Coordinates of C-alpha atoms in Angstrom, one line a residue:
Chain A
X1 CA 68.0 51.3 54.1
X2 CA 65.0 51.4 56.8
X3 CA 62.9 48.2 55.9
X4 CA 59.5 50.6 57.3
X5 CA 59.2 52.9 54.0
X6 CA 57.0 51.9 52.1
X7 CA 56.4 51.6 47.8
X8 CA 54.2 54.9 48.0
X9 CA 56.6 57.1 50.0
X10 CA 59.4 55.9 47.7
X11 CA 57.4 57.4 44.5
X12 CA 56.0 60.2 46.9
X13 CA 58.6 62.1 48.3
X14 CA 60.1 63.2 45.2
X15 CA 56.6 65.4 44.4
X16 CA 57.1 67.2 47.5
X17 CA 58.6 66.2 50.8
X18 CA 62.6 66.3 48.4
X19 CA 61.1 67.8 45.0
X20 CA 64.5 68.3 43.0
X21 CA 64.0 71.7 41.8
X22 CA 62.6 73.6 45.2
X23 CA 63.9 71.0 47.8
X24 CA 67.3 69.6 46.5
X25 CA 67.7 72.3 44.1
X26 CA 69.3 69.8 41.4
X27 CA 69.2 70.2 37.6
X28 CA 69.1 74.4 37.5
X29 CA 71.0 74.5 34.4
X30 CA 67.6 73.2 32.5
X31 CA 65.1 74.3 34.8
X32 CA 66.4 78.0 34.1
X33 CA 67.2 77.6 30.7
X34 CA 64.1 75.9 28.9
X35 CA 61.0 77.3 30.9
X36 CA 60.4 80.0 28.6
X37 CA 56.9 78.3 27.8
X38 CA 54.6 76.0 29.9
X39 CA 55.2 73.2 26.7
X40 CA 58.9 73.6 26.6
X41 CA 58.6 72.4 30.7
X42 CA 56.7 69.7 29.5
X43 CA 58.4 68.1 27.1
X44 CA 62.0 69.0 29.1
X45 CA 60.1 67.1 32.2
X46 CA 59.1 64.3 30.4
X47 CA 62.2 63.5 28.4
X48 CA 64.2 63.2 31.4
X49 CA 61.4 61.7 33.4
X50 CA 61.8 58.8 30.4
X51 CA 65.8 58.8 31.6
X52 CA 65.3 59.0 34.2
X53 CA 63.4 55.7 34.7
X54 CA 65.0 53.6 32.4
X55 CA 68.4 54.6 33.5
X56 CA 67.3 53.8 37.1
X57 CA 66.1 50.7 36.0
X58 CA 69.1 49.6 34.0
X59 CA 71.3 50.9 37.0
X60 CA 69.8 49.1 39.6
X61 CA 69.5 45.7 37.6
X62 CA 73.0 45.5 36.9
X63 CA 74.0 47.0 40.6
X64 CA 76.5 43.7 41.7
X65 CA 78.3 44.3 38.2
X66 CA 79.7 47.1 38.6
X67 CA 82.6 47.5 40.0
X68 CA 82.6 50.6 42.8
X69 CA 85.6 52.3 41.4
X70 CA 84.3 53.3 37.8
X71 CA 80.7 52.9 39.0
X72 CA 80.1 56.9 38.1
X73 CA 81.6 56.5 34.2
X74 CA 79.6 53.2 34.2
X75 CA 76.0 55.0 35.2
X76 CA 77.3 58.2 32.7
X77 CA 77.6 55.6 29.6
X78 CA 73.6 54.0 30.7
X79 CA 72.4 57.3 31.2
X80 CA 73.8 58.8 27.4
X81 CA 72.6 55.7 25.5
X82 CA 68.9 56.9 27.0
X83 CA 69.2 60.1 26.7
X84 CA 70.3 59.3 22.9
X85 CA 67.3 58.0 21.7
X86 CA 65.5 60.6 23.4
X87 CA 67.4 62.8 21.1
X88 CA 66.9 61.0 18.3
X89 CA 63.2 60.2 19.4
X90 CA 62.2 63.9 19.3
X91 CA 64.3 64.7 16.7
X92 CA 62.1 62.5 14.4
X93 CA 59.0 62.9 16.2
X94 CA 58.9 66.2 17.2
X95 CA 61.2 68.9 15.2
X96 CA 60.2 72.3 16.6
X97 CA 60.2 71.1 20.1
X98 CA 63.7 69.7 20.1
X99 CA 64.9 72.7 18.0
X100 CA 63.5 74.8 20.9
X101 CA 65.0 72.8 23.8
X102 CA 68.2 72.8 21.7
X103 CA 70.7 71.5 23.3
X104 CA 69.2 70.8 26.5
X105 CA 68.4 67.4 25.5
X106 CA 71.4 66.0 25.0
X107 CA 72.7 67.5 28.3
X108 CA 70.4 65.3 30.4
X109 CA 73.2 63.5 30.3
X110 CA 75.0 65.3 32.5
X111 CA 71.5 66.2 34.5
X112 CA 72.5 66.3 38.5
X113 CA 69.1 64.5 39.4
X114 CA 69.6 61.6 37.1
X115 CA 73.1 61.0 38.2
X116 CA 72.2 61.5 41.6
X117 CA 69.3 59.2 41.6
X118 CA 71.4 56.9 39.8
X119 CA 74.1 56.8 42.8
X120 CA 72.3 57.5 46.2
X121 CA 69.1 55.3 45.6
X122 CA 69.4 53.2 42.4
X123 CA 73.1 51.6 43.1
X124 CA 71.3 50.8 46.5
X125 CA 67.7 49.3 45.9
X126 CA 65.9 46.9 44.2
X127 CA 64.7 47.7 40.7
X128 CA 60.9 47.7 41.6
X129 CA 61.8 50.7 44.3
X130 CA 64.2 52.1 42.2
X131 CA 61.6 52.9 39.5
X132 CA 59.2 54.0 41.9
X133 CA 61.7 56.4 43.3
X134 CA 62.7 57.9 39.4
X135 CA 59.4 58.2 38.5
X136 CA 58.9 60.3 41.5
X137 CA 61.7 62.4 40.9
X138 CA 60.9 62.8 37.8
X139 CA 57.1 63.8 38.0
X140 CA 58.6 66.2 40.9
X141 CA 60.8 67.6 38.2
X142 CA 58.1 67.9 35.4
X143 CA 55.5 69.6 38.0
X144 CA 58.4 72.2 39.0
X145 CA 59.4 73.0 35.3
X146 CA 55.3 73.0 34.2
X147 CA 54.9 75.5 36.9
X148 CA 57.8 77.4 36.2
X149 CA 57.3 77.6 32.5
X150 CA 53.3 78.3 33.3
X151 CA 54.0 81.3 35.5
X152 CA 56.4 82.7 33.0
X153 CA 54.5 82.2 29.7
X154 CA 51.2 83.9 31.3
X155 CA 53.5 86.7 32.3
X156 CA 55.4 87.4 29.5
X157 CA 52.8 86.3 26.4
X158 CA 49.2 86.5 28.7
X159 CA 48.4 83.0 27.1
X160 CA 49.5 80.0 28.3
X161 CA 49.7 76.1 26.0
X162 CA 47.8 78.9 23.4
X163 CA 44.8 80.3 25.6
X164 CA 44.6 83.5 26.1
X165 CA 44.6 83.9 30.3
X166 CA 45.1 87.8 31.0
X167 CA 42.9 90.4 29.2
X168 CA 44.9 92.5 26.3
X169 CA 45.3 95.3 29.0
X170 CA 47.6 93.8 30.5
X171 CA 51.4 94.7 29.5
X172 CA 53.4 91.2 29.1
X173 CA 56.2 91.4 30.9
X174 CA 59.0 91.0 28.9
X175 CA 61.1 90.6 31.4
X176 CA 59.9 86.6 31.8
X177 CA 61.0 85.4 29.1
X178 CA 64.3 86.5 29.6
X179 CA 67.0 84.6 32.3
X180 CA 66.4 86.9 34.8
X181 CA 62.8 86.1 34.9
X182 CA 63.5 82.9 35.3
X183 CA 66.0 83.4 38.4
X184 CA 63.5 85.6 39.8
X185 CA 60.3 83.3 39.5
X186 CA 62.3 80.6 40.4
X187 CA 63.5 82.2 43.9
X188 CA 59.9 83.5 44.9
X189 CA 58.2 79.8 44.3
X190 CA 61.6 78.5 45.8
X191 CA 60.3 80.7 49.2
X192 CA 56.9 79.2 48.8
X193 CA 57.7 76.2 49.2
X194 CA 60.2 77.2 52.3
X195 CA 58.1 79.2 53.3
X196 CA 55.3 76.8 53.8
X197 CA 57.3 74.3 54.8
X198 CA 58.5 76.1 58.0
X199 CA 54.9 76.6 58.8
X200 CA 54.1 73.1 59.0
X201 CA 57.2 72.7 60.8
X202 CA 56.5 75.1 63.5
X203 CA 52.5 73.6 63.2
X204 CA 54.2 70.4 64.3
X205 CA 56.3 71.5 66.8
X206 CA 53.4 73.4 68.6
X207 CA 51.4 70.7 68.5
X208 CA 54.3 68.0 70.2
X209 CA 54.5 70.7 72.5
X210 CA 50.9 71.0 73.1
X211 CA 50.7 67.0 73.5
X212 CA 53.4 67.0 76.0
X213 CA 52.2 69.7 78.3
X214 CA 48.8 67.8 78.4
X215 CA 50.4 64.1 79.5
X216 CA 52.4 66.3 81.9
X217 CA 49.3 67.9 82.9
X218 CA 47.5 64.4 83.5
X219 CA 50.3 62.5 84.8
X220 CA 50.8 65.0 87.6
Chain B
X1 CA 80.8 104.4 106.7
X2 CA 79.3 100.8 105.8
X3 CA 76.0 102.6 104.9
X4 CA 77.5 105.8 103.2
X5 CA 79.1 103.1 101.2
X6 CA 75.7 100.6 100.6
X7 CA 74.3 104.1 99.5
X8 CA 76.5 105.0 96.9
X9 CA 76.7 102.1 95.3
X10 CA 72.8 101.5 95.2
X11 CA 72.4 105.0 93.7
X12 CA 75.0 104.8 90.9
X13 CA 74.1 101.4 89.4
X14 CA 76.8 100.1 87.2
X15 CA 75.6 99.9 83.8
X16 CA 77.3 97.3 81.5
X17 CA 75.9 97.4 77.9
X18 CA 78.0 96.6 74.8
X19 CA 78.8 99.0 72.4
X20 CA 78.0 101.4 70.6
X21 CA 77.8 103.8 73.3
X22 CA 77.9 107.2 71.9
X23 CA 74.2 107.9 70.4
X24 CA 72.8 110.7 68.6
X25 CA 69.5 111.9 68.0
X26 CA 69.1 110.6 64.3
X27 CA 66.5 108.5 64.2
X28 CA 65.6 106.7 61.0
X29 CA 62.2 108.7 60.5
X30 CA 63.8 112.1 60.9
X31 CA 66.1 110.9 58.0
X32 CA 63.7 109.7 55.7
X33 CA 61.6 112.8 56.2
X34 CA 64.3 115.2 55.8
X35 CA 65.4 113.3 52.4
X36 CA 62.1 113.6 51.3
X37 CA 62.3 117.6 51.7
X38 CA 65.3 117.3 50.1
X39 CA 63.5 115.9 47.0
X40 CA 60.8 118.7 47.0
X41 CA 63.2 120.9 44.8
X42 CA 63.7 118.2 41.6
X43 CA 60.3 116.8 42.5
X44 CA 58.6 120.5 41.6
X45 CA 60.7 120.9 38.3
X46 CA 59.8 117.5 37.3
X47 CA 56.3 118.8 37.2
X48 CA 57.1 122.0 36.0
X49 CA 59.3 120.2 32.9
X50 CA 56.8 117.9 32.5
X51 CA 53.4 118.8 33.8
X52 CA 51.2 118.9 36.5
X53 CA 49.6 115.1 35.6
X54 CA 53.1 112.9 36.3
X55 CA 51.9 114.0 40.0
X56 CA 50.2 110.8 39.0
X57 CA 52.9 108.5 38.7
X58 CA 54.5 110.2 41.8
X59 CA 51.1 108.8 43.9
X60 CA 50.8 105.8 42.4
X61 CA 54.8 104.8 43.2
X62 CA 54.6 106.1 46.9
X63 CA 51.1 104.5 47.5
X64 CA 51.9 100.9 45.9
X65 CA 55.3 100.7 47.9
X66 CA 53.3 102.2 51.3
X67 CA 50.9 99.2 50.7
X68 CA 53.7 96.6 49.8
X69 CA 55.6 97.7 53.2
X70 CA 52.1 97.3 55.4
X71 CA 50.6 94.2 53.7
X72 CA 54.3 92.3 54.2
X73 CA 55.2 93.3 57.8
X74 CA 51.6 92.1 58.4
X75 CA 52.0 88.7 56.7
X76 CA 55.8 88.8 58.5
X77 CA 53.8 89.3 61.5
X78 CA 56.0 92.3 62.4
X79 CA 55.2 95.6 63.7
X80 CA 53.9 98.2 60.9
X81 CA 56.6 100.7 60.4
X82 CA 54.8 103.1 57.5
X83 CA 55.7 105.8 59.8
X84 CA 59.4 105.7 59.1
X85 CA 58.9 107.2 55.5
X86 CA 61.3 104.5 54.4
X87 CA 58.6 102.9 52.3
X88 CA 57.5 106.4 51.2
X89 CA 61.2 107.6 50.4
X90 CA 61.5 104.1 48.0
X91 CA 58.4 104.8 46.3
X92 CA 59.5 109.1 45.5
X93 CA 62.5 107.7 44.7
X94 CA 61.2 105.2 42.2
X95 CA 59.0 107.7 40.8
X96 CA 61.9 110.0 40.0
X97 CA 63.5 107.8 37.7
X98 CA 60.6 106.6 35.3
X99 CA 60.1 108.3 32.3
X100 CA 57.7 110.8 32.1
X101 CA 53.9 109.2 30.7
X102 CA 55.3 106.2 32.0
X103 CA 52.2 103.8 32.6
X104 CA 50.4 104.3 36.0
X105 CA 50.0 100.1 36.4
X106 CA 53.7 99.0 35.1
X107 CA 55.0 102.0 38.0
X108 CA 52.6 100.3 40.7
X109 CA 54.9 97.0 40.0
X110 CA 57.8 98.4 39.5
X111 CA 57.2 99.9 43.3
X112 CA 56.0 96.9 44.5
X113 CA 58.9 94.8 43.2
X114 CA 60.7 97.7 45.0
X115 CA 60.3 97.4 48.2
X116 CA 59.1 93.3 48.0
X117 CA 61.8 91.7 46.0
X118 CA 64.1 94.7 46.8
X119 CA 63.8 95.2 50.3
X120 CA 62.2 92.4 52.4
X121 CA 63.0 89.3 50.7
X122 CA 66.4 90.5 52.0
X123 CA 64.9 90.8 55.5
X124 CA 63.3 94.5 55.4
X125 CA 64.7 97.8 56.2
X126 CA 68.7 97.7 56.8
X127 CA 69.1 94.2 55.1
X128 CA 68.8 95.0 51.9
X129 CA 72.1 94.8 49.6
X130 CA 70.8 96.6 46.9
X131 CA 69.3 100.2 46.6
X132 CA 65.5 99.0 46.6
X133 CA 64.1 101.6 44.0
X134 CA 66.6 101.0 41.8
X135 CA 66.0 97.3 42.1
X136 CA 62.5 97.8 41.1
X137 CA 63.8 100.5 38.1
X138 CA 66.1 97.6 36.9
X139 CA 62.7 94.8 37.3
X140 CA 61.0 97.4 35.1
X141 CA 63.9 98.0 32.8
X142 CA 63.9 94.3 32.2
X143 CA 60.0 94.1 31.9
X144 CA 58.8 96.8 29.9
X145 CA 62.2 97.9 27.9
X146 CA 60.1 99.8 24.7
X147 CA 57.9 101.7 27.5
X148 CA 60.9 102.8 29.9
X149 CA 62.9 104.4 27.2
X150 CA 59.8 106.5 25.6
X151 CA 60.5 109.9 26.4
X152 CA 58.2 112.7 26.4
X153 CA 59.6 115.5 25.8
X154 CA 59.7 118.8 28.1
X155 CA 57.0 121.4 28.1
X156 CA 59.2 123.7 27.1
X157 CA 60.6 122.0 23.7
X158 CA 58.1 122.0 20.4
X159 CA 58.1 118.4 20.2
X160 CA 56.1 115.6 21.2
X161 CA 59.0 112.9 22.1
X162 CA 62.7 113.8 22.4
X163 CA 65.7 111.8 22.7
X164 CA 67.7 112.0 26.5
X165 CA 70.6 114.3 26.1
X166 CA 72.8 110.9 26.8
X167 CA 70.4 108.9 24.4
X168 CA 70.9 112.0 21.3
X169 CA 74.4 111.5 21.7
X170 CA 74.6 107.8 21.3
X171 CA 72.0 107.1 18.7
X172 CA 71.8 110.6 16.5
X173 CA 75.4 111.5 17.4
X174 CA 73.9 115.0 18.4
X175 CA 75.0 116.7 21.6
X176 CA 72.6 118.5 23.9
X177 CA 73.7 122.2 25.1
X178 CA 74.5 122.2 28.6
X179 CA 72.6 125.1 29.4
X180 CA 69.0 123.3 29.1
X181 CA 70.8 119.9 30.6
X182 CA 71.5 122.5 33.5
X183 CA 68.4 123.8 34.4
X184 CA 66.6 120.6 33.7
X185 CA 64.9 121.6 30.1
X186 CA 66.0 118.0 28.6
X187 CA 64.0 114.9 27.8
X188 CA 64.5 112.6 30.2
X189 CA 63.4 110.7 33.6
X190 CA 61.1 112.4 35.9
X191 CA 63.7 113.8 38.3
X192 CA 67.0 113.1 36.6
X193 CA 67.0 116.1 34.4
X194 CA 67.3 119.7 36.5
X195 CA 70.7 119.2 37.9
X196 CA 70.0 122.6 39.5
X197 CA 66.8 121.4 41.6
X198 CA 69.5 118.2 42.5
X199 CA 71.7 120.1 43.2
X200 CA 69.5 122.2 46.0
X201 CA 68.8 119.6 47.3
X202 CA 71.8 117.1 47.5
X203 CA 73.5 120.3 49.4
X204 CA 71.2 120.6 52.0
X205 CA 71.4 117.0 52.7
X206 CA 75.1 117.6 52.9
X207 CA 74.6 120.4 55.2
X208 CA 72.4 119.0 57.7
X209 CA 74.4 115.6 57.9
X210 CA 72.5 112.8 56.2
X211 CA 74.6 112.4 52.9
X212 CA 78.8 112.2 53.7
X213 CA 79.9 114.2 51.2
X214 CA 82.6 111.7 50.1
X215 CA 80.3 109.5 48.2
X216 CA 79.2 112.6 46.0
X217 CA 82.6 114.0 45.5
X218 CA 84.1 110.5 44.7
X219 CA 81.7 109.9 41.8
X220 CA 82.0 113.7 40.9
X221 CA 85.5 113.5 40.5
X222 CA 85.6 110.0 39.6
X223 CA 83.2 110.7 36.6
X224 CA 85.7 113.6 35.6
X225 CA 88.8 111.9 35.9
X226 CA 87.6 108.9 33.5
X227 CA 85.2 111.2 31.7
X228 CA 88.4 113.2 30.9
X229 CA 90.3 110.5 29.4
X230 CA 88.0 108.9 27.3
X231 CA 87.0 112.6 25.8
X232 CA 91.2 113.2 25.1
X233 CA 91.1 109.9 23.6
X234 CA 88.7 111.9 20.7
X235 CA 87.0 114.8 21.6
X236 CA 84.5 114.7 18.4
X237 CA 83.4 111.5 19.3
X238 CA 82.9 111.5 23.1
X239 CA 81.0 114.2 25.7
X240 CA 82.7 116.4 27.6
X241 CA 83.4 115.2 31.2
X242 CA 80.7 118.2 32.4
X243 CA 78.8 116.5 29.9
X244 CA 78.7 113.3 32.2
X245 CA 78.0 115.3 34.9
X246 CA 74.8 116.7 33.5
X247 CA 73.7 114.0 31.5
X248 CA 71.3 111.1 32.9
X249 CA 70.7 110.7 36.4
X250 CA 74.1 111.1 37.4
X251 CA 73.7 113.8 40.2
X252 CA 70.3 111.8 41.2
X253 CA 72.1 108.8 41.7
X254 CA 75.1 110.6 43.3
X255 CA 73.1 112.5 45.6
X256 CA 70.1 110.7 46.3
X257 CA 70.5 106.4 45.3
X258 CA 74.0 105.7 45.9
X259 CA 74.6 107.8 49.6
X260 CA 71.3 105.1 50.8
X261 CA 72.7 104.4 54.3
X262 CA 72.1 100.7 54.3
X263 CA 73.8 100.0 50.7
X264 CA 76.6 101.8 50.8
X265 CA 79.8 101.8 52.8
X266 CA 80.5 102.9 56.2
X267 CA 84.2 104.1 56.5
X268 CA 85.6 106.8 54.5
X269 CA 88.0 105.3 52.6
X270 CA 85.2 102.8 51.7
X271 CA 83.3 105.6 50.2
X272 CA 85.7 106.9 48.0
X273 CA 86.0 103.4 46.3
X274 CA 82.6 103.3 46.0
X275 CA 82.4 106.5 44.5
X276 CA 84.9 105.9 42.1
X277 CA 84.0 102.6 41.2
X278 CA 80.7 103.5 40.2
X279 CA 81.8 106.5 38.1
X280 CA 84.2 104.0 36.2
X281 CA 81.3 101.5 35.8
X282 CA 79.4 104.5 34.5
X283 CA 81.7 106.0 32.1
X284 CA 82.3 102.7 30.7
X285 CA 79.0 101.8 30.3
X286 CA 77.9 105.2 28.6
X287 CA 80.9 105.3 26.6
X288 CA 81.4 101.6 25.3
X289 CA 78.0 100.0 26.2
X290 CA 75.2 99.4 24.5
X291 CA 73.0 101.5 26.4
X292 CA 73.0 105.1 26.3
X293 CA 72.5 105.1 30.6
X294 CA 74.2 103.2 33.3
X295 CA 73.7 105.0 36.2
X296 CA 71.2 102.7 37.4
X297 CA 73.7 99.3 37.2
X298 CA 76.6 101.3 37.8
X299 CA 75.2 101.7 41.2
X300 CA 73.4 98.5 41.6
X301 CA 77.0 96.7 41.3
X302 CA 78.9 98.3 43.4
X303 CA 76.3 98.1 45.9
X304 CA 77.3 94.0 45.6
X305 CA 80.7 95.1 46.4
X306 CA 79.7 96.8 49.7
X307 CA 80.3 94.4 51.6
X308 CA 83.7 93.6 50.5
X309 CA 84.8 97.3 50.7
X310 CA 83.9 97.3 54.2
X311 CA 85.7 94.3 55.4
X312 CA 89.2 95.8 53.6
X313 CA 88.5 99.3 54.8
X314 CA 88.4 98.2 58.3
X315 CA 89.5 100.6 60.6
X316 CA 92.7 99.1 62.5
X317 CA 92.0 98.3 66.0
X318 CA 93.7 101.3 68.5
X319 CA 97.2 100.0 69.4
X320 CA 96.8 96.7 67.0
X321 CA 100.1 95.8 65.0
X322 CA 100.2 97.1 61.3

């Protein structure tokens, strides 16, 4: 691990710079499944933002323990007992929204970000930055399934978290609330973000070029 | 003899390109225009059937997918090709299979999901997999289901909605007579329902070159061939195979969506499999499906398949082992 990143980039990059949804493209099966409505997104982000943490946490404490060659069952078994009393959690606390999310909840367990969190930086780092670096991902993850959700709901009802956002002229589009729209909305933000992305790339790459010609320049 | 020879050689230049080296005069514009004319025929007994106001629909389809097509190669930063009619062509196309009355605003996205989604997320013209207006019919399919399957009915029928001939049979059990169905005097979309005017039309693009008549012929006879054995199966129960024919937008997507140069095979015996995989996909889907029309999927996948057809119908190279 380079010693120059520092506590901010650690809980940073996982908004952004490697969001799991647009940059790593981990976790589809909930992202498509659940955004039907900007809540569902929500509460889908924040219940496996919660696992996401604690499992992280837990991970990275007992890190020496265990033993590399059933490290993967080992982080499975930490990550179900969290995701279990998120189940049960929302079960008591919330009925409609975990009969909604169905039986997305329980699947966190077998979510791609919290695993791989779990093995490429928790098994690796110290608690503190191993937090950091969940809550990240998992704020990334909420944003990406708010947005999703967001886009879809206005689309497909014209109201989004219950206000009305589009006049009653508009047709819904029914099509949103159905898989399809979520594979499609998903791809077009997914280009977005690509698409942006190679612009700043390019921006930088102009601008090196730029800064070399010029000590070239003075140099000679 | 040293200069004779410097001379000749400086005035025949050797010329190495790659190939293709054989050209013709096709260019893509001349196409697109010429399809166009060839659409002129169903275009005029859509209005006729339907009235002189779905010229409304028509405009707003070709003009929403001519703005798409500029606003995107601008923001591409590549060179404005309205010109080529491509854009135009999608947005006719488009047009032709709405239902008639179909809302002015839903047919402006459906055009610009057309030739956006459909056409230049996969890179613009000769990228795309999929037949672009019937990627945008299938977005607004999927987006506005009640709407797309509203069908006003013809101007010559006393009523004020009627059921597709296709639609009738499926959901009322009654059969259309296939004299109407011929001429075009059916509910249904905009351009799908005169197989005559199609037919004008499909022929001269035959005859001057643009459509290979194997793609038509394969679904022709493809649609008869399994058309014929499901109606033996129980002839009370299931159309006719000239039923099939007639029905939906068979001879528009025949003619006009499935022989789209880009999405469809290039060698022959490509063609016929293309053909006659989208008249299975169709007979199955009518027949066994939920919904009354597949024409538009049926074409849709095997456009995936394109690809795949072309790299097994590969034309052995001259003097290469079998």
């Amino acid at each position: 691990m380079k010693k120059d990143v520092t506590a901010a980039q650690d809980f940073l990059k996982g908004i952004w710079q490697q969001n799991p949804i647009f940059v790593q493209v981990l976790g589809m099966c909930p992202t498509l499944a659940v955004t039907v409505s900007a809540i569902n997104g929500i509460a889908m982000g924040l219940a496996t933002t919660f696992v996401l943490i604690c499992a992280s946490l837990m991970i990275s404490l007992i890190r020496h323990l265990i033993p590399s060659q059933v490290r993967i069952a080992s982080y499975i078994v930490v990550i179900a007992a969290f995701v279990t009393i998120v189940d049960l959690v929302m079960q008591a606390q919330f009925l409609e929204l975990s009969k909604a999310l169905g039986p997305f909840i329980p699947l966190i367990v077998v979510n791609c970000i919290v695993l791989g969190r779990a093995e490429a930086f928790a098994s690796k780092n110290n608690p503190f930055r191993s937090m950091l670096d969940a809550a990240g991902m998992g704020v990334g993850f909420l944003l990406a399934l708010f947005v999703l959700g967001s886009v879809r709901e206005i689309l497909a009802t014209r109201s989004i978290l219950g206000f009305q956002v589009l006049p009653e002229g508009f047709t819904p589009w029914l099509v949103m609330i159905l898989p399809a729209g979520a594979f499609i909305t998903l791809g077009l933000l997914m280009a977005l973000v690509n698409w942006n992305a190679m612009r700043r790339k390019k921006a930088t790459e102009v601008e090196a070029l730029k800064h070399y010609r010029e000590s070239m320049a003075s140099t000679a | 003899m040293a200069n004779e020879l410097l001379e000749t050689q400086t005035m025949t230049r050797l010329e190495l390109t790659t190939s293709p080296h054989l050209h013709n005069n096709w260019s893509t514009s001349r196409a697109m225009w010429l399809v166009s004319a060839a659409l002129l025929p169903c275009t005029a007994a859509a209005l006729i059937i339907f009235g002189w106001e779905q010229i409304g629909i028509l405009l707003a389809s070709i003009v929403s997918a001519a703005a798409t097509e500029a606003v995107i190669q601008k923001l591409r930063r590549l060179p404005v090709t309205l010109d080529d009619g491509s854009a135009v062509l999608t947005g006719w196309l488009l047009a032709l299979t709405l239902p008639p009355g179909f809302s002015l605003v839903s047919t402006a996205i459906g055009a610009i999901v057309a030739v956006g989604i459909g056409k230049h997320v996969f890179g613009g013209l000769g990228y795309n997999i999929f037949n672009p207006a019937l990627v945008g019919r299938a977005f607004l399919q999927a987006a506005f289901p009640v709407a797309m399957t509203t069908w006003k009915s013809p101007n010559f029928v006393d009523t004020i909605t009627s059921a597709t001939p296709l639609g009738g049979l499926k959901f009322d059990a009654t059969a259309s007579a296939l004299g109407p169905m011929f001429l075009g005097n059916t509910g249904g979309s905009l351009g799908e329902t005169s197989a005559l005017a199609l037919l004008i039309g499909g022929v001269f693009l035959i005859a001057v070159g643009i459509v290979n008549w194997r793609i038509p012929v394969a679904m022709g006879s493809g649609v008869l061939i399994f058309g014929t054995a499901v109606w033996l199966m129980d002839t009370q129960v299931y159309p006719s195979p000239v039923y099939h024919l007639l029905g939906g937008g068979f001879l528009l997507g025949a003619l006009f969506m499935a022989t789209d140069w880009v999405s469809s095979p290039v060698t022959g015996r490509g063609m016929w499999i293309f053909g006659l995989g989208i008249a299975l996909v169709v007979v199955v889907i009518r027949v066994f499906g939920g919904l009354p029309e597949g024409m538009m999927y049926a074409i849709l996948i095997m456009n995936a398949f394109v690809p795949m057809i072309d790299r097994y119908t590969r034309p052995k190279v001259f003097g290469a082992a079998a």
